[in-house]
GROMACS .gro file of C-alpha atoms in nm:
model
  265
    1UNK     CA    1   0.006   0.019  -0.006
    2UNK     CA    2   0.112   0.355  -0.071
    3UNK     CA    3   0.104   0.636   0.182
    4UNK     CA    4   0.184   1.019   0.121
    5UNK     CA    5   0.347   1.127   0.435
    6UNK     CA    6   0.345   1.461   0.635
    7UNK     CA    7   0.685   1.599   0.566
    8UNK     CA    8   0.873   1.766   0.278
    9UNK     CA    9   1.143   1.599   0.044
   10UNK     CA   10   1.446   1.382   0.200
   11UNK     CA   11   1.712   1.492   0.050
   12UNK     CA   12   1.890   1.188  -0.097
   13UNK     CA   13   2.185   1.238   0.096
   14UNK     CA   14   2.002   1.194   0.424
   15UNK     CA   15   1.868   0.888   0.272
   16UNK     CA   16   2.228   0.751   0.191
   17UNK     CA   17   2.341   0.883   0.526
   18UNK     CA   18   2.070   0.698   0.689
   19UNK     CA   19   2.189   0.362   0.496
   20UNK     CA   20   2.466   0.316   0.635
   21UNK     CA   21   2.703   0.513   0.360
   22UNK     CA   22   3.002   0.704   0.396
   23UNK     CA   23   3.399   0.684   0.546
   24UNK     CA   24   3.641   0.666   0.219
   25UNK     CA   25   3.504   0.505  -0.102
   26UNK     CA   26   3.659   0.183  -0.200
   27UNK     CA   27   3.784   0.259  -0.495
   28UNK     CA   28   4.022   0.452  -0.287
   29UNK     CA   29   4.139   0.140  -0.067
   30UNK     CA   30   3.861   0.206   0.135
   31UNK     CA   31   3.615  -0.052   0.266
   32UNK     CA   32   3.280  -0.031   0.412
   33UNK     CA   33   3.219  -0.114   0.799
   34UNK     CA   34   3.086  -0.372   0.928
   35UNK     CA   35   3.110  -0.606   1.224
   36UNK     CA   36   3.338  -0.889   1.138
   37UNK     CA   37   3.153  -1.157   1.381
   38UNK     CA   38   2.785  -0.992   1.365
   39UNK     CA   39   2.627  -1.275   1.539
   40UNK     CA   40   2.892  -1.225   1.826
   41UNK     CA   41   2.777  -0.865   1.868
   42UNK     CA   42   2.458  -0.766   2.090
   43UNK     CA   43   2.217  -0.609   1.921
   44UNK     CA   44   2.306  -0.645   1.542
   45UNK     CA   45   2.099  -0.747   1.328
   46UNK     CA   46   2.094  -0.847   0.928
   47UNK     CA   47   1.982  -0.570   0.737
   48UNK     CA   48   1.677  -0.575   0.542
   49UNK     CA   49   1.744  -0.642   0.174
   50UNK     CA   50   1.606  -0.732  -0.221
   51UNK     CA   51   1.649  -1.005  -0.390
   52UNK     CA   52   1.372  -0.984  -0.691
   53UNK     CA   53   1.244  -0.754  -0.929
   54UNK     CA   54   0.935  -0.842  -1.145
   55UNK     CA   55   0.786  -0.569  -1.410
   56UNK     CA   56   0.449  -0.598  -1.469
   57UNK     CA   57   0.193  -0.403  -1.732
   58UNK     CA   58   0.008  -0.292  -1.414
   59UNK     CA   59   0.279  -0.218  -1.154
   60UNK     CA   60   0.607  -0.351  -1.040
   61UNK     CA   61   0.664  -0.604  -0.763
   62UNK     CA   62   0.980  -0.628  -0.522
   63UNK     CA   63   1.094  -0.884  -0.339
   64UNK     CA   64   1.376  -0.951  -0.041
   65UNK     CA   65   1.465  -1.063   0.300
   66UNK     CA   66   1.395  -0.862   0.663
   67UNK     CA   67   1.390  -0.982   1.027
   68UNK     CA   68   1.030  -1.218   1.078
   69UNK     CA   69   0.752  -1.013   1.113
   70UNK     CA   70   0.889  -0.715   1.102
   71UNK     CA   71   0.793  -0.387   0.927
   72UNK     CA   72   0.962  -0.332   0.600
   73UNK     CA   73   0.935   0.039   0.430
   74UNK     CA   74   1.047   0.173   0.117
   75UNK     CA   75   1.066   0.552   0.117
   76UNK     CA   76   1.143   0.842  -0.177
   77UNK     CA   77   1.376   1.131  -0.114
   78UNK     CA   78   0.976   1.319  -0.235
   79UNK     CA   79   0.868   1.136   0.113
   80UNK     CA   80   0.630   0.865  -0.018
   81UNK     CA   81   0.618   0.578   0.208
   82UNK     CA   82   0.537   0.205   0.047
   83UNK     CA   83   0.461  -0.071   0.372
   84UNK     CA   84   0.470  -0.382   0.399
   85UNK     CA   85   0.541  -0.658   0.674
   86UNK     CA   86   0.785  -0.996   0.677
   87UNK     CA   87   0.611  -1.294   0.712
   88UNK     CA   88   0.752  -1.560   0.985
   89UNK     CA   89   1.015  -1.644   0.725
   90UNK     CA   90   1.140  -1.340   0.711
   91UNK     CA   91   1.044  -1.306   0.316
   92UNK     CA   92   0.872  -0.979   0.246
   93UNK     CA   93   0.697  -0.818  -0.067
   94UNK     CA   94   0.589  -0.475  -0.201
   95UNK     CA   95   0.400  -0.346  -0.544
   96UNK     CA   96   0.426  -0.021  -0.666
   97UNK     CA   97   0.255   0.130  -0.925
   98UNK     CA   98   0.416   0.169  -1.270
   99UNK     CA   99   0.617   0.447  -1.380
  100UNK     CA  100   0.802   0.596  -1.652
  101UNK     CA  101   1.069   0.791  -1.439
  102UNK     CA  102   1.340   0.656  -1.208
  103UNK     CA  103   1.248   0.640  -0.867
  104UNK     CA  104   1.491   0.618  -0.585
  105UNK     CA  105   1.393   0.410  -0.280
  106UNK     CA  106   1.559   0.409   0.065
  107UNK     CA  107   1.459   0.028   0.240
  108UNK     CA  108   1.465   0.013   0.589
  109UNK     CA  109   1.268  -0.217   0.833
  110UNK     CA  110   1.181  -0.191   1.186
  111UNK     CA  111   1.277  -0.380   1.486
  112UNK     CA  112   1.131  -0.249   1.754
  113UNK     CA  113   1.194   0.048   2.039
  114UNK     CA  114   1.169   0.295   1.752
  115UNK     CA  115   1.463   0.101   1.661
  116UNK     CA  116   1.538   0.151   1.261
  117UNK     CA  117   1.788  -0.088   1.026
  118UNK     CA  118   1.857   0.024   0.734
  119UNK     CA  119   1.975  -0.102   0.409
  120UNK     CA  120   2.280  -0.063   0.236
  121UNK     CA  121   2.250   0.229  -0.027
  122UNK     CA  122   1.934   0.366  -0.204
  123UNK     CA  123   1.816   0.200  -0.479
  124UNK     CA  124   1.695   0.313  -0.834
  125UNK     CA  125   1.404   0.174  -0.986
  126UNK     CA  126   1.430   0.197  -1.326
  127UNK     CA  127   1.087   0.257  -1.548
  128UNK     CA  128   1.154  -0.138  -1.708
  129UNK     CA  129   1.134  -0.285  -1.377
  130UNK     CA  130   1.536  -0.335  -1.323
  131UNK     CA  131   1.626  -0.202  -0.991
  132UNK     CA  132   2.001  -0.111  -0.904
  133UNK     CA  133   2.139  -0.061  -0.580
  134UNK     CA  134   2.341   0.252  -0.551
  135UNK     CA  135   2.624   0.273  -0.315
  136UNK     CA  136   2.835   0.553  -0.210
  137UNK     CA  137   3.214   0.531  -0.299
  138UNK     CA  138   3.180   0.177  -0.491
  139UNK     CA  139   3.011   0.018  -0.773
  140UNK     CA  140   2.621  -0.011  -0.771
  141UNK     CA  141   2.468  -0.313  -0.760
  142UNK     CA  142   2.255  -0.457  -1.002
  143UNK     CA  143   1.934  -0.661  -0.826
  144UNK     CA  144   1.889  -0.996  -1.009
  145UNK     CA  145   2.077  -0.961  -1.310
  146UNK     CA  146   2.175  -1.304  -1.468
  147UNK     CA  147   2.364  -1.316  -1.761
  148UNK     CA  148   2.590  -1.631  -1.920
  149UNK     CA  149   2.807  -1.352  -2.124
  150UNK     CA  150   2.972  -1.083  -1.957
  151UNK     CA  151   2.733  -0.799  -1.936
  152UNK     CA  152   2.913  -0.415  -1.812
  153UNK     CA  153   2.552  -0.300  -1.646
  154UNK     CA  154   2.665   0.021  -1.482
  155UNK     CA  155   3.000   0.261  -1.402
  156UNK     CA  156   3.051   0.537  -1.125
  157UNK     CA  157   3.289   0.744  -1.109
  158UNK     CA  158   3.321   1.043  -0.877
  159UNK     CA  159   3.469   1.391  -0.972
  160UNK     CA  160   3.862   1.309  -1.003
  161UNK     CA  161   3.815   1.051  -1.249
  162UNK     CA  162   3.811   0.742  -0.960
  163UNK     CA  163   3.585   0.474  -1.120
  164UNK     CA  164   3.443   0.123  -1.044
  165UNK     CA  165   3.203  -0.084  -1.271
  166UNK     CA  166   2.949  -0.388  -1.238
  167UNK     CA  167   2.818  -0.607  -1.426
  168UNK     CA  168   2.685  -1.013  -1.458
  169UNK     CA  169   2.842  -1.315  -1.611
  170UNK     CA  170   2.917  -1.649  -1.596
  171UNK     CA  171   2.940  -1.717  -1.205
  172UNK     CA  172   3.297  -1.759  -1.077
  173UNK     CA  173   3.448  -1.684  -1.434
  174UNK     CA  174   3.783  -1.499  -1.467
  175UNK     CA  175   3.692  -1.129  -1.598
  176UNK     CA  176   3.909  -0.866  -1.744
  177UNK     CA  177   3.837  -0.527  -1.824
  178UNK     CA  178   4.007  -0.279  -2.106
  179UNK     CA  179   3.921   0.091  -2.152
  180UNK     CA  180   4.060   0.248  -2.500
  181UNK     CA  181   4.210  -0.055  -2.538
  182UNK     CA  182   4.388  -0.076  -2.221
  183UNK     CA  183   4.388  -0.297  -2.000
  184UNK     CA  184   4.223  -0.166  -1.656
  185UNK     CA  185   4.105  -0.410  -1.414
  186UNK     CA  186   4.052  -0.796  -1.359
  187UNK     CA  187   3.894  -1.017  -1.166
  188UNK     CA  188   3.602  -1.306  -1.092
  189UNK     CA  189   3.230  -1.308  -1.095
  190UNK     CA  190   3.076  -1.375  -0.757
  191UNK     CA  191   2.859  -1.713  -0.674
  192UNK     CA  192   2.606  -1.538  -0.844
  193UNK     CA  193   2.759  -1.437  -1.172
  194UNK     CA  194   2.785  -1.077  -1.024
  195UNK     CA  195   3.157  -0.878  -1.048
  196UNK     CA  196   3.280  -0.561  -0.915
  197UNK     CA  197   3.587  -0.412  -1.096
  198UNK     CA  198   3.794  -0.109  -0.980
  199UNK     CA  199   3.941   0.044  -1.294
  200UNK     CA  200   4.314   0.121  -1.225
  201UNK     CA  201   4.404   0.480  -1.291
  202UNK     CA  202   4.140   0.755  -1.339
  203UNK     CA  203   3.836   0.773  -1.631
  204UNK     CA  204   3.915   1.110  -1.845
  205UNK     CA  205   3.651   1.300  -2.038
  206UNK     CA  206   3.506   1.190  -2.373
  207UNK     CA  207   3.350   0.869  -2.529
  208UNK     CA  208   3.558   0.580  -2.403
  209UNK     CA  209   3.492   0.189  -2.533
  210UNK     CA  210   3.474  -0.022  -2.222
  211UNK     CA  211   3.532  -0.371  -2.329
  212UNK     CA  212   3.451  -0.670  -2.077
  213UNK     CA  213   3.568  -1.008  -2.181
  214UNK     CA  214   3.520  -1.355  -1.970
  215UNK     CA  215   3.543  -1.735  -2.050
  216UNK     CA  216   3.195  -1.702  -2.201
  217UNK     CA  217   3.202  -1.428  -2.437
  218UNK     CA  218   3.274  -1.009  -2.480
  219UNK     CA  219   3.068  -0.744  -2.468
  220UNK     CA  220   3.189  -0.347  -2.632
  221UNK     CA  221   3.021  -0.051  -2.490
  222UNK     CA  222   3.105   0.329  -2.579
  223UNK     CA  223   3.030   0.523  -2.280
  224UNK     CA  224   3.053   0.910  -2.273
  225UNK     CA  225   3.254   1.012  -1.965
  226UNK     CA  226   3.162   1.385  -1.833
  227UNK     CA  227   3.171   1.566  -1.525
  228UNK     CA  228   2.877   1.612  -1.342
  229UNK     CA  229   2.888   1.993  -1.272
  230UNK     CA  230   2.655   2.217  -1.120
  231UNK     CA  231   2.269   2.102  -1.045
  232UNK     CA  232   2.062   2.193  -0.815
  233UNK     CA  233   1.938   1.972  -0.499
  234UNK     CA  234   2.105   1.636  -0.397
  235UNK     CA  235   2.072   1.452  -0.673
  236UNK     CA  236   2.001   1.474  -1.114
  237UNK     CA  237   1.856   1.221  -1.319
  238UNK     CA  238   1.933   1.235  -1.713
  239UNK     CA  239   1.782   0.968  -1.979
  240UNK     CA  240   2.130   0.950  -2.242
  241UNK     CA  241   2.097   0.772  -2.528
  242UNK     CA  242   2.185   0.410  -2.466
  243UNK     CA  243   2.225   0.507  -2.059
  244UNK     CA  244   2.051   0.626  -1.738
  245UNK     CA  245   2.254   0.877  -1.574
  246UNK     CA  246   2.231   0.995  -1.211
  247UNK     CA  247   2.464   1.239  -1.076
  248UNK     CA  248   2.404   1.237  -0.661
  249UNK     CA  249   2.559   1.371  -0.360
  250UNK     CA  250   2.706   1.100  -0.152
  251UNK     CA  251   2.677   1.146   0.272
  252UNK     CA  252   3.040   1.242   0.288
  253UNK     CA  253   2.929   1.558   0.042
  254UNK     CA  254   3.130   1.490  -0.259
  255UNK     CA  255   2.911   1.413  -0.612
  256UNK     CA  256   2.940   1.076  -0.791
  257UNK     CA  257   2.859   0.975  -1.078
  258UNK     CA  258   2.618   0.654  -1.138
  259UNK     CA  259   2.553   0.525  -1.523
  260UNK     CA  260   2.312   0.235  -1.568
  261UNK     CA  261   2.381   0.128  -1.927
  262UNK     CA  262   2.082  -0.071  -2.133
  263UNK     CA  263   2.084  -0.389  -2.132
  264UNK     CA  264   2.139  -0.550  -2.495
  265UNK     CA  265   2.077  -0.865  -2.611
   0.00000   0.00000   0.00000
C-alpha cells in the first residue's frame, strides 16, 4: 500500500546517510565497516535486502528478506512511502505502480523500540523494472541481474575520475576490462554471477570504449564520460542515448555519477 507522509522532501544525502553510506570510497582502498562477526555483536541485526524485481503491465513487484514479522518500508526523497511486513520466514513483497521515471527508494525495517535498521545504499528503480542499488564510494549493485556472457551494467565515478564498474557474467568466471584498448581491471564473478571491478587510473572526459571479456564471451560499449558539474538539490537524473545517468551527492559531500547502461541482447 502506498501512502503520503506529512513532511517535505527528504534529500537523497539523508537517505544515504541513514542507509549507512560513508567513509573512504572503496575504489580508493577503503572498505565498508561492518561487524567482523555479526553474531558476536550484541544487538546486531542483519539489514533488510532486496532480492527480486518483477515488472508487469500494472506495476512492479519487489521481494526480499528481513527479520521475521517486522514492518518493512520503502521511502523516496519526496517522502512517498510504501509499507509492508515480513512474514514468519522473513520474506517480504511490496507492489509499486508503474512509472516512466526513475524512482529512488531507501529500504529499511523496524526492529522495535523505535529502532530502524536501514539497508545499504539507495535503490534506483528504472521504468523497465530493473533495480540498481546505489552505493557511495563503490560500484552500484544490479539486483537480480543474470547473464552467461559478460555484460557491463553500471559505471560509477567521482569528480577525480576514480571509478568502478559492475555487471553480470557466468558464475565464478574470470574477467578482464579494457578501456580504449588499455587493460584497466581484472577480477572474477561471484557465485551469483555478479562482478565488481575497480578501474586502474582515473577516467578522462570523452567517449570511451569499455570492453569486458571472460570465458563465455565479451562485450564492447561506447560510454560518454563527463563531469557532473553544478546541479540543484541532492541528485539529478538524465536520460542519455543508451543509459540512465544519476549524479548524486554522497554523505561525505562529494558528487558521484552512476551510469546505468541499457541491457543489450
